[in-house]
mmCIF file of C-alpha atoms in Angstrom:
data_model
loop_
_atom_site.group_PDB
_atom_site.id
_atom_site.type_symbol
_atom_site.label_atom_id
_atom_site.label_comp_id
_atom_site.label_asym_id
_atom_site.label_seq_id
_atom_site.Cartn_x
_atom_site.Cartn_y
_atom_site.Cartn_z
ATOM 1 C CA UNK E 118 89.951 99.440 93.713
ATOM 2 C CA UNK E 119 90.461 101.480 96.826
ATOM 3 C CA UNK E 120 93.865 103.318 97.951
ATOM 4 C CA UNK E 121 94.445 101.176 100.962
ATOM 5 C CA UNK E 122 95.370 103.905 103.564
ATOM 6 C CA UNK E 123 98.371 103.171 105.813
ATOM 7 C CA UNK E 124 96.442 103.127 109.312
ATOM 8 C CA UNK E 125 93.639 100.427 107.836
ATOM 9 C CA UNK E 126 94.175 96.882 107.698
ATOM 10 C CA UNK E 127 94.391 95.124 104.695
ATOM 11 C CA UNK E 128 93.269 91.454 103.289
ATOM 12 C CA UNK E 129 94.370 89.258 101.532
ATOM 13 C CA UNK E 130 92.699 86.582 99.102
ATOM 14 C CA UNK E 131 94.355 83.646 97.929
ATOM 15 C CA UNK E 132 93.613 82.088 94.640
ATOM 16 C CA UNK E 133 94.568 79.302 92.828
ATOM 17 C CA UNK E 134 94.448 79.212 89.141
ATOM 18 C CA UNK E 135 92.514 76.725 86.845
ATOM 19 C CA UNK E 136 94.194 73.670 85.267
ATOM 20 C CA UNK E 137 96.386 75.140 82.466
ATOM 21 C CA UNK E 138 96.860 78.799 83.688
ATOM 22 C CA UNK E 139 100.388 79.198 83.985
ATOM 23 C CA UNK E 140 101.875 82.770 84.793
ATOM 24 C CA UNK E 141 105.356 81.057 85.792
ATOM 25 C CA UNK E 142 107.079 83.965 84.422
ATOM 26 C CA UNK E 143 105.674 86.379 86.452
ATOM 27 C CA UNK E 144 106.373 84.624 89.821
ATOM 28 C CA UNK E 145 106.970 86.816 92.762
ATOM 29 C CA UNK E 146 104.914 89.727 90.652
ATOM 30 C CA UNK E 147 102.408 91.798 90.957
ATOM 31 C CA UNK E 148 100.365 91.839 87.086
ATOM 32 C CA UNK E 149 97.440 93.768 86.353
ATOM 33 C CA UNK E 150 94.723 90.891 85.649
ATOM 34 C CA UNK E 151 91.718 92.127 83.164
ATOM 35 C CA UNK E 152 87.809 90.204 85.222
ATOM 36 C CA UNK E 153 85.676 89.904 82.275
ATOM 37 C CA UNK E 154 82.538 89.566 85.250
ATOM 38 C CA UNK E 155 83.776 92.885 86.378
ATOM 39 C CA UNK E 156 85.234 94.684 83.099
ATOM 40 C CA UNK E 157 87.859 96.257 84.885
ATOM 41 C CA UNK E 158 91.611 94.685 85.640
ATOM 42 C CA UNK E 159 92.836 94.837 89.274
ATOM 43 C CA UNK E 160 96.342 93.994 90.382
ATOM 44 C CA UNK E 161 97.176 90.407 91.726
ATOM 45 C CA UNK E 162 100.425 89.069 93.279
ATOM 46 C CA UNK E 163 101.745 85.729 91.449
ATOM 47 C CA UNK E 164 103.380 84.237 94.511
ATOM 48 C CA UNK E 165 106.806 82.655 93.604
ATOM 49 C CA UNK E 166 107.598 78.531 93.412
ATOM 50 C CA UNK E 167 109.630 79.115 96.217
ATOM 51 C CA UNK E 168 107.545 81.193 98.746
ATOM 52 C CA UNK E 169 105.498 79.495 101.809
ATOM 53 C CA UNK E 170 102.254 81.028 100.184
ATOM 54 C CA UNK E 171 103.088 78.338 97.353
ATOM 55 C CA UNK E 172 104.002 75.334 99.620
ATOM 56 C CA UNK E 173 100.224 76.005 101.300
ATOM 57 C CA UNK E 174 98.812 75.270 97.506
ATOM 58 C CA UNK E 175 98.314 79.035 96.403
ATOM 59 C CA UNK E 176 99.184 80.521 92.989
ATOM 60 C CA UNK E 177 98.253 84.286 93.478
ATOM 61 C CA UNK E 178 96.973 86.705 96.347
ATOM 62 C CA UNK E 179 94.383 89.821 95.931
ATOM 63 C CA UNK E 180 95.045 92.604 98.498
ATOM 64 C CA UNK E 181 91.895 93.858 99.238
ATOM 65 C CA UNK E 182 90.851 96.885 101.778
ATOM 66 C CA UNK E 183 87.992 94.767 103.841
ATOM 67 C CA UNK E 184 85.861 91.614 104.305
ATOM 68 C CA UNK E 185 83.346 93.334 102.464
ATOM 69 C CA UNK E 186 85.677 93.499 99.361
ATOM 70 C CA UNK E 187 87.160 90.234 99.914
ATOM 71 C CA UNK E 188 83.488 88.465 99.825
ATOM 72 C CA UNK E 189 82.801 90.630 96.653
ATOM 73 C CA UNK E 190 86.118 89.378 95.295
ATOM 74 C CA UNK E 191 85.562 85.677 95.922
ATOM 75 C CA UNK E 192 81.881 86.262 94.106
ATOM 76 C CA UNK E 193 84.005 87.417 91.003
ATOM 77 C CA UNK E 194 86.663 84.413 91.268
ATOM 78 C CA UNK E 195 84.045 81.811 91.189
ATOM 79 C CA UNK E 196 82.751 83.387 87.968
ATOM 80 C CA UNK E 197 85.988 83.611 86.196
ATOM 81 C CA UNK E 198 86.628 79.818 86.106
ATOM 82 C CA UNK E 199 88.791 80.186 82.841
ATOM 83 C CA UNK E 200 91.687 82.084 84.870
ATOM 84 C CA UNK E 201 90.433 79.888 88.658
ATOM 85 C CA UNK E 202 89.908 76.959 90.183
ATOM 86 C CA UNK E 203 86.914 78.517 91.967
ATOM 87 C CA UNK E 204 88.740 77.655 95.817
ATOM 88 C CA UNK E 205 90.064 80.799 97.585
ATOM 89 C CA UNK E 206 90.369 81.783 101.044
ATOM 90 C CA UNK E 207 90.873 85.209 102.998
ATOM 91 C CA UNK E 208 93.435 86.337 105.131
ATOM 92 C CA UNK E 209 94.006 89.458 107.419
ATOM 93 C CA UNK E 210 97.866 90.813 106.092
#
């Protein structure tokens, strides 16, 4: 839940979403999504239908501010297996 600042890189963390989770109408969005593990919500991008991101099988991205966070993040995604599929993977944006 850091400010990333502008001079830093930044992560990313794609998601997909468990069988049934739909957030269609948010495509191309960035929601505020409520962890249960974590008690806190922390904004996610909802890539659209159309976007490259979804042709390579991802449904949402988590910008994060370092490895560090990223590995903390995936923890949290493998718990929340109501709203995940449990398979991420980290990028450098």
């Amino acid at each position: 839940m850091k400010k990333i600042k502008e001079d830093r890189p930044c992560y990313g963390l794609n998601v997909k979403f468990a069988s049934g989770v739909d957030f269609d109408e948010k495509d191309g969005r960035i929601i505020s999504l409520y962890l249960k593990t974590r008690k806190t919500s922390v904004p996610l991008i909802i890539v659209d239908d159309d976007s490259e991101a979804k042709r390579n099988g991802q449904d949402g991205i988590f910008v994060v501010c370092s490895e560090n966070c990223a590995t903390k993040m995936e923890e949290t995604v493998t718990k929340e297996l109501e709203l995940f599929s449990g398979e991420s993977s980290m990028v450098r944006l």
